XYZ file of C-alpha atoms in Angstrom:
489
model
C 15.417 -17.723 38.642
C 12.788 -19.421 40.740
C 10.589 -21.325 38.310
C 6.827 -20.918 38.623
C 5.456 -24.315 37.651
C 2.278 -24.425 35.606
C 0.997 -27.807 34.505
C 4.378 -29.289 35.294
C 6.348 -27.148 32.853
C 8.771 -24.294 32.947
C 7.271 -20.795 32.802
C 7.327 -19.334 29.319
C 8.486 -15.799 28.573
C 7.540 -14.575 25.097
C 9.414 -11.596 23.661
C 7.856 -9.996 20.585
C 10.404 -8.254 18.364
C 14.173 -8.599 18.052
C 15.273 -5.009 17.761
C 17.615 -3.374 20.251
C 15.193 -3.804 23.160
C 14.030 -7.324 22.314
C 17.485 -8.675 21.541
C 19.002 -7.301 24.743
C 16.047 -8.550 26.802
C 16.392 -12.078 25.376
C 20.150 -12.162 25.862
C 20.026 -10.872 29.440
C 17.123 -13.095 30.460
C 18.812 -16.192 29.026
C 21.866 -15.507 31.174
C 19.796 -14.932 34.305
C 17.366 -17.831 33.931
C 19.993 -20.526 33.144
C 17.325 -22.783 31.729
C 14.754 -22.287 34.495
C 12.392 -20.567 32.061
C 11.538 -21.126 28.428
C 12.395 -17.970 26.501
C 10.680 -17.576 23.136
C 11.568 -14.768 20.731
C 9.025 -14.038 17.989
C 10.394 -12.050 15.051
C 9.698 -11.900 11.294
C 13.394 -12.420 10.468
C 16.101 -14.626 11.922
C 18.466 -11.724 12.529
C 18.982 -8.668 14.694
C 19.418 -5.621 12.479
C 22.035 -3.138 13.635
C 20.035 -0.170 12.350
C 22.631 2.635 12.831
C 24.809 1.164 10.068
C 21.980 0.739 7.554
C 22.905 3.934 5.625
C 26.292 2.344 4.913
C 24.526 -0.669 3.400
C 22.538 1.583 1.058
C 25.755 3.379 0.046
C 27.628 0.192 -0.825
C 30.109 0.356 2.051
C 28.835 -2.626 4.031
C 27.299 -5.813 2.746
C 23.818 -6.606 4.138
C 24.893 -9.581 6.262
C 27.445 -7.433 8.086
C 24.694 -5.580 9.957
C 22.454 -8.663 10.283
C 23.375 -10.656 13.373
C 22.052 -14.232 13.568
C 19.553 -14.713 16.383
C 20.001 -18.471 16.674
C 23.774 -18.120 16.416
C 24.098 -15.548 19.195
C 21.139 -16.558 21.399
C 21.610 -20.339 21.720
C 19.360 -20.638 24.784
C 16.454 -18.755 23.203
C 13.834 -20.451 21.054
C 13.202 -18.471 17.869
C 9.753 -18.441 16.258
C 9.715 -16.809 12.828
C 6.518 -14.840 12.499
C 4.793 -11.484 12.296
C 2.612 -10.976 15.368
C -0.842 -9.778 14.403
C -2.606 -9.796 17.744
C -2.388 -10.465 21.467
C -5.197 -11.979 23.552
C -4.464 -10.467 26.940
C -7.218 -12.409 28.699
C -6.150 -15.829 27.399
C -2.450 -14.862 27.448
C -1.824 -15.859 23.873
C 0.073 -14.293 20.979
C -1.170 -14.789 17.418
C 1.336 -14.728 14.559
C 1.783 -15.503 10.867
C 4.929 -17.289 9.750
C 6.901 -16.595 6.520
C 4.928 -19.289 4.663
C 1.584 -17.721 5.505
C 0.595 -20.165 8.248
C -1.017 -18.807 11.385
C -0.066 -19.954 14.854
C -0.376 -18.983 18.497
C 1.791 -19.066 21.591
C 0.724 -19.075 25.206
C 2.787 -17.075 27.662
C 3.297 -16.555 31.371
C 5.193 -13.312 30.855
C 5.073 -11.163 27.725
C 7.589 -8.500 26.705
C 6.473 -6.280 23.813
C 9.384 -4.755 21.920
C 7.768 -4.394 18.510
C 9.616 -1.205 17.578
C 8.432 1.344 15.032
C 7.552 1.889 11.380
C 7.709 4.835 8.986
C 5.795 7.921 10.070
C 3.148 8.956 7.566
C 1.849 12.456 6.865
C -1.301 13.292 4.858
C 0.586 14.737 1.884
C -0.795 13.919 -1.590
C 1.333 11.425 -3.483
C 3.841 10.676 -0.736
C 2.533 7.199 0.119
C 2.611 6.254 -3.578
C 5.945 7.755 -4.616
C 8.189 7.993 -1.533
C 10.167 5.227 0.161
C 11.204 4.995 3.786
C 14.316 3.731 5.501
C 13.407 1.463 8.412
C 14.427 -2.010 7.303
C 16.858 -4.022 5.227
C 14.531 -4.291 2.184
C 14.313 -0.492 1.979
C 18.089 -0.104 2.253
C 18.674 -2.671 -0.488
C 16.042 -1.026 -2.675
C 17.655 2.405 -2.221
C 21.106 1.029 -3.025
C 19.801 -0.479 -6.276
C 17.650 2.549 -7.034
C 20.500 5.062 -6.749
C 22.726 2.904 -8.958
C 19.935 2.425 -11.477
C 19.126 6.123 -11.704
C 22.747 7.012 -12.440
C 22.908 4.339 -15.145
C 19.610 5.424 -16.705
C 20.750 9.049 -16.616
C 23.929 8.087 -18.437
C 21.866 6.480 -21.205
C 19.290 9.294 -21.466
C 19.502 11.717 -24.366
C 17.090 14.265 -22.886
C 18.972 16.710 -20.594
C 15.835 17.209 -18.466
C 15.551 13.473 -17.860
C 19.248 13.228 -16.960
C 18.823 16.056 -14.453
C 15.735 14.480 -12.875
C 17.333 11.060 -12.557
C 20.437 12.524 -10.898
C 18.393 14.551 -8.392
C 17.696 12.971 -4.993
C 15.371 14.504 -2.390
C 15.583 13.457 1.276
C 12.772 14.615 3.574
C 13.755 14.760 7.229
C 17.087 16.014 8.558
C 17.204 13.909 11.714
C 19.676 11.060 12.300
C 18.515 8.899 9.431
C 17.943 11.572 6.805
C 21.237 13.296 7.519
C 23.233 10.066 7.298
C 21.392 8.896 4.167
C 22.151 12.212 2.439
C 25.769 12.243 3.629
C 26.491 8.735 2.349
C 24.229 8.973 -0.685
C 25.863 12.035 -2.202
C 29.295 10.410 -1.976
C 28.042 7.132 -3.449
C 26.152 8.614 -6.406
C 28.983 10.950 -7.326
C 31.455 8.068 -7.350
C 29.088 6.205 -9.695
C 28.654 9.235 -11.928
C 32.402 9.750 -12.290
C 32.754 6.260 -13.743
C 29.786 6.578 -16.112
C 30.864 7.551 -19.646
C 27.455 9.019 -20.427
C 27.723 11.540 -17.590
C 31.194 12.886 -18.268
C 31.074 16.645 -18.411
C 27.601 16.691 -16.843
C 26.756 18.346 -13.493
C 27.298 16.182 -10.420
C 24.280 14.412 -8.884
C 22.147 16.828 -6.910
C 21.043 16.096 -3.365
C 18.432 18.125 -1.460
C 17.807 17.696 2.286
C 14.538 19.139 3.620
C 13.213 19.654 7.126
C 10.511 21.758 8.751
C 12.900 22.535 11.615
C 15.250 25.493 11.472
C 18.428 23.381 11.414
C 19.875 19.979 10.607
C 19.667 17.451 13.469
C 17.186 19.602 15.418
C 16.979 17.096 18.275
C 20.728 17.272 18.977
C 23.262 19.700 20.347
C 23.773 22.859 18.249
C 27.463 22.022 17.806
C 26.650 18.672 16.237
C 24.097 20.388 14.034
C 26.595 22.973 12.813
C 29.201 20.282 12.095
C 26.742 18.237 10.037
C 25.544 21.337 8.182
C 29.105 22.336 7.325
C 30.101 18.870 6.058
C 26.968 18.421 3.957
C 27.179 21.898 2.491
C 30.824 21.381 1.541
C 29.791 18.257 -0.392
C 27.184 20.243 -2.259
C 24.048 19.001 -0.493
C 21.327 21.659 -0.667
C 19.945 22.043 2.851
C 16.516 23.643 2.974
C 15.192 24.200 6.478
C 11.647 25.261 7.343
C 10.615 23.499 4.135
C 8.760 20.303 3.332
C 6.886 18.534 0.555
C 3.444 19.774 -0.458
C 2.785 17.169 -3.139
C 4.627 14.269 -4.753
C 4.165 12.789 -8.221
C 5.979 10.231 -10.354
C 7.894 13.059 -12.009
C 8.940 15.124 -8.987
C 7.880 17.023 -5.877
C 6.267 20.356 -5.136
C 7.669 22.037 -2.032
C 5.616 24.162 0.324
C 7.593 27.253 -0.680
C 6.271 26.888 -4.222
C 9.444 25.347 -5.665
C 9.071 22.378 -8.016
C 11.852 19.778 -8.175
C 12.007 17.203 -10.957
C 13.209 13.941 -9.458
C 12.673 10.200 -9.524
C 13.921 9.738 -5.947
C 11.960 10.793 -2.858
C 13.455 9.350 0.330
C 11.176 9.692 3.368
C 12.982 10.034 6.706
C 10.613 12.277 8.662
C 10.519 10.039 11.706
C 8.840 6.937 13.035
C 5.626 5.849 14.710
C 5.009 2.846 16.965
C 4.233 -0.477 15.340
C 0.475 -0.751 14.531
C 0.250 -3.749 16.883
C 0.280 -1.297 19.801
C -2.960 0.333 18.713
C -4.647 -3.038 18.215
C -4.156 -3.962 21.886
C -6.827 -1.518 23.046
C -4.661 -0.344 25.956
C -3.897 3.257 26.993
C -1.325 4.967 24.793
C 0.558 8.244 24.730
C 1.240 9.623 21.262
C 0.707 6.133 19.928
C 3.142 4.490 22.358
C 1.948 1.953 24.923
C 1.744 3.428 28.421
C 3.964 1.707 30.995
C 5.228 2.583 34.466
C 8.835 3.190 35.466
C 9.279 -0.588 35.856
C 8.195 -1.052 32.198
C 5.019 -2.882 33.263
C 1.679 -2.276 31.541
C -0.871 -0.941 34.090
C -3.545 -3.532 34.807
C -1.461 -6.312 33.263
C 1.525 -7.008 35.525
C 2.457 -10.035 33.392
C 3.060 -7.753 30.361
C 6.075 -5.470 29.962
C 6.877 -3.161 27.053
C 9.924 -1.128 26.090
C 11.725 0.424 23.144
C 10.047 2.588 20.521
C 6.634 1.020 21.156
C 6.477 2.065 24.829
C 6.032 5.458 26.465
C 8.575 4.926 29.240
C 8.654 7.666 31.895
C 11.965 9.529 31.800
C 12.996 9.778 35.446
C 15.835 12.145 34.482
C 13.258 14.571 33.030
C 10.087 14.375 35.143
C 6.904 14.569 33.135
C 8.512 13.424 29.870
C 9.001 10.069 28.199
C 12.262 8.636 26.920
C 13.003 9.390 23.249
C 12.825 6.678 20.599
C 16.542 5.906 20.322
C 18.595 2.718 20.217
C 20.486 3.881 23.295
C 17.328 3.827 25.413
C 15.842 0.715 23.782
C 18.903 -1.406 24.487
C 19.065 -0.402 28.137
C 15.318 -0.774 28.610
C 15.562 -4.318 27.253
C 18.084 -5.179 29.931
C 15.886 -3.677 32.671
C 12.867 -5.568 31.338
C 14.808 -8.827 31.624
C 15.763 -8.042 35.225
C 12.148 -7.232 36.071
C 10.838 -10.433 34.491
C 13.331 -12.358 36.623
C 12.261 -10.332 39.675
C 8.641 -11.331 39.069
C 9.762 -14.923 39.696
C 11.590 -14.050 42.898
C 15.100 -13.400 41.574
C 16.134 -9.950 42.722
C 14.108 -6.765 43.078
C 12.359 -4.836 40.318
C 14.366 -1.967 38.844
C 12.987 1.365 37.699
C 14.372 2.481 34.349
C 16.609 5.520 34.644
C 19.303 6.472 32.187
C 21.145 9.699 31.403
C 22.082 9.821 27.735
C 25.774 9.331 27.021
C 25.866 11.535 23.954
C 25.133 10.945 20.297
C 27.064 10.154 17.136
C 26.268 10.876 13.499
C 28.294 9.243 10.718
C 28.730 11.723 7.850
C 30.585 9.409 5.483
C 34.233 9.260 4.508
C 36.306 10.294 7.511
C 33.711 12.783 8.721
C 31.383 12.473 11.706
C 29.842 14.560 14.468
C 29.835 13.170 17.989
C 29.603 14.202 21.614
C 30.536 11.107 23.666
C 29.964 11.883 27.334
C 28.972 15.337 26.013
C 32.459 16.150 24.729
C 31.969 17.690 21.243
C 34.042 16.100 18.481
C 34.150 16.437 14.705
C 36.152 15.260 11.723
C 38.343 12.129 11.675
C 38.495 11.938 15.484
C 34.706 11.849 15.717
C 34.640 9.283 12.911
C 37.071 7.013 14.764
C 35.046 7.302 17.981
C 31.794 6.653 16.119
C 33.076 3.549 14.381
C 34.693 2.291 17.565
C 31.411 2.669 19.390
C 29.512 0.768 16.688
C 32.008 -2.091 16.809
C 31.632 -2.362 20.586
C 27.835 -2.094 20.466
C 27.340 -4.746 17.794
C 26.667 -8.222 19.240
C 28.465 -9.910 16.339
C 30.140 -9.514 12.923
C 32.680 -7.010 14.244
C 35.630 -8.335 12.265
C 33.592 -8.493 9.069
C 32.376 -4.907 9.501
C 35.902 -3.657 10.165
C 37.145 -5.556 7.104
C 34.508 -3.919 4.903
C 35.542 -0.499 6.191
C 39.183 -1.231 5.320
C 38.248 -2.480 1.855
C 36.103 0.582 1.231
C 39.032 2.840 2.153
C 41.319 1.032 -0.287
C 39.066 0.066 -3.209
C 36.366 1.791 -5.290
C 32.730 1.049 -4.486
C 30.970 -1.713 -6.364
C 28.316 -0.034 -8.468
C 25.918 -2.736 -9.624
C 22.191 -3.086 -9.088
C 20.757 -6.562 -8.701
C 17.097 -5.612 -9.022
C 15.974 -8.087 -6.368
C 13.903 -5.562 -4.383
C 11.384 -3.699 -6.511
C 9.579 -0.451 -5.805
C 6.272 -2.149 -4.992
C 8.073 -4.456 -2.540
C 8.808 -1.604 -0.105
C 5.743 0.669 0.145
C 6.003 3.579 2.529
C 2.777 2.684 4.332
C 3.765 -0.878 5.214
C 3.237 -2.068 8.781
C 6.274 -4.347 8.453
C 9.289 -2.512 6.948
C 11.475 -5.493 7.825
C 9.575 -7.600 5.276
C 9.550 -7.063 1.534
C 6.356 -7.756 -0.355
C 6.534 -10.801 -2.589
C 4.389 -11.923 -5.518
C 1.425 -14.097 -4.614
C 2.085 -17.822 -4.791
C -0.083 -19.949 -7.031
C -0.791 -23.599 -6.224
C 0.525 -26.101 -8.734
C -1.066 -29.366 -9.824
C 0.848 -31.216 -7.144
C -0.562 -28.956 -4.463
C 2.709 -27.137 -3.902
C 3.051 -23.423 -4.362
C 4.893 -21.749 -7.205
C 6.072 -18.161 -7.412
C 4.447 -15.859 -9.921
C 6.690 -14.067 -12.365
C 7.612 -10.407 -12.028
C 7.008 -7.843 -14.734
C 10.007 -6.048 -16.109
C 10.811 -2.622 -14.716
C 13.516 -0.720 -12.982
C 11.626 -0.029 -9.799
C 11.916 3.732 -9.384
C 9.160 6.382 -9.289
C 7.912 7.096 -12.749
C 9.253 3.795 -14.086
C 7.505 0.567 -14.995
C 7.341 -1.090 -11.590
C 4.502 -3.519 -12.091
C 1.081 -3.660 -10.406
C 0.538 -2.104 -6.988
C -1.958 -4.678 -5.709
C 0.673 -7.081 -4.459
C 0.347 -9.042 -1.185
C 0.821 -6.924 1.902
C 3.447 -9.144 3.502
C 5.718 -12.035 2.761
C 4.045 -15.392 2.593
C 0.475 -14.320 1.860
C -1.396 -16.691 -0.414
C -4.550 -16.222 -2.487
C -6.216 -19.187 -0.807
C -5.766 -17.773 2.676
C -3.319 -18.576 5.475
C -2.737 -22.041 6.772
C -2.665 -22.985 10.402
C 0.657 -23.629 12.081
C 1.013 -25.982 15.001
C -0.351 -24.307 18.132
C 1.836 -24.197 21.212
């Protein structure tokens, strides 16, 4: 890379977000620049989350660190800045962020790559924001894992049959990738817990309901994959209700738009995603909430800014007039193209237009079941499962041996069914702008000037249970006396 000197220093490339697009951009650019540029990665956490395996974390198959790949450990030539970006000054070329301790800071940049990803999609349905929980980050997966375990244990201790039935009923809204995999793994996990619970012997098995407004499971995929998933879920007893959604949610259950009422303490919201709210704050042209870019991933009017992944409306050159879907497959490849184009802006190579034909999709259905069409060859059953897991191992940038070991242990040993209670219901609100961060109690200054952590009220954390006050801080690190200033760079 030909360095563009400014004030006698190396040019600085700031990448915001370490999802599939951001991680791949940082890794590729570090290899190409070989120290000629300063690469700064701003992310709230110090890990890359391999999102496709998150349902297995919630179901007790994989431990959380297995799908959390260290950024500093795998990107040694990239400077990591822990922080949640709250704004970008395009005129001054500065990024404003808040670090995990509540201090604010700013970074100047010569090139900026926005890969901020997406958050839970909200719909104006009464009660959903208060009583449903999404599935976009590690805190939500850990909460769901605890919540499912807790509900089975509370059901086993309940004397009221109606309460037992409600606590062992789980409703998943959205039958796309995430919702289908959450239901597939969740039904297996909760039933294994129920079998070992003395209070539930002789009782009906936990009930799982999967809802979607579409006319089939996995509506965005091939019909063969959809039929395979439908068959596997139905065989496990999952109630699949298509052309149906939630009309209202309460602490005691949900009312469906077909007039059916379902008593439940578990409403899992997987209806889709929307771009990170940072995109809207930029004041730049958007398409369906995604930042408009050209085929080279550059933001019109700001050639020094590139964007890709879920936050960007990237033209799909394989389907003229459309934009690429919000998938990890596209995000990862767009990150690599963004890195090449940043290098090209400094004279190394020529800019590349993003063009990618999808290579097929894979859906893990738990156990030895999966639905896949690698290179558009339809597969199902154990063969599809082997291909799916093989693909995940190849795609992960680290922790492969540990993931494979957990899979082997899960095949040989019963699941561990304990809930630690570390992530409470109010810690993972559906309407959060940062699903990768759990809310924490406000810190109170002590006599010495240091901050102490407030205590938590008791409570089990599920809808309808004593979960504590709702007016908690919006993000990790917020303090009642306002944020502090971090060292500007």
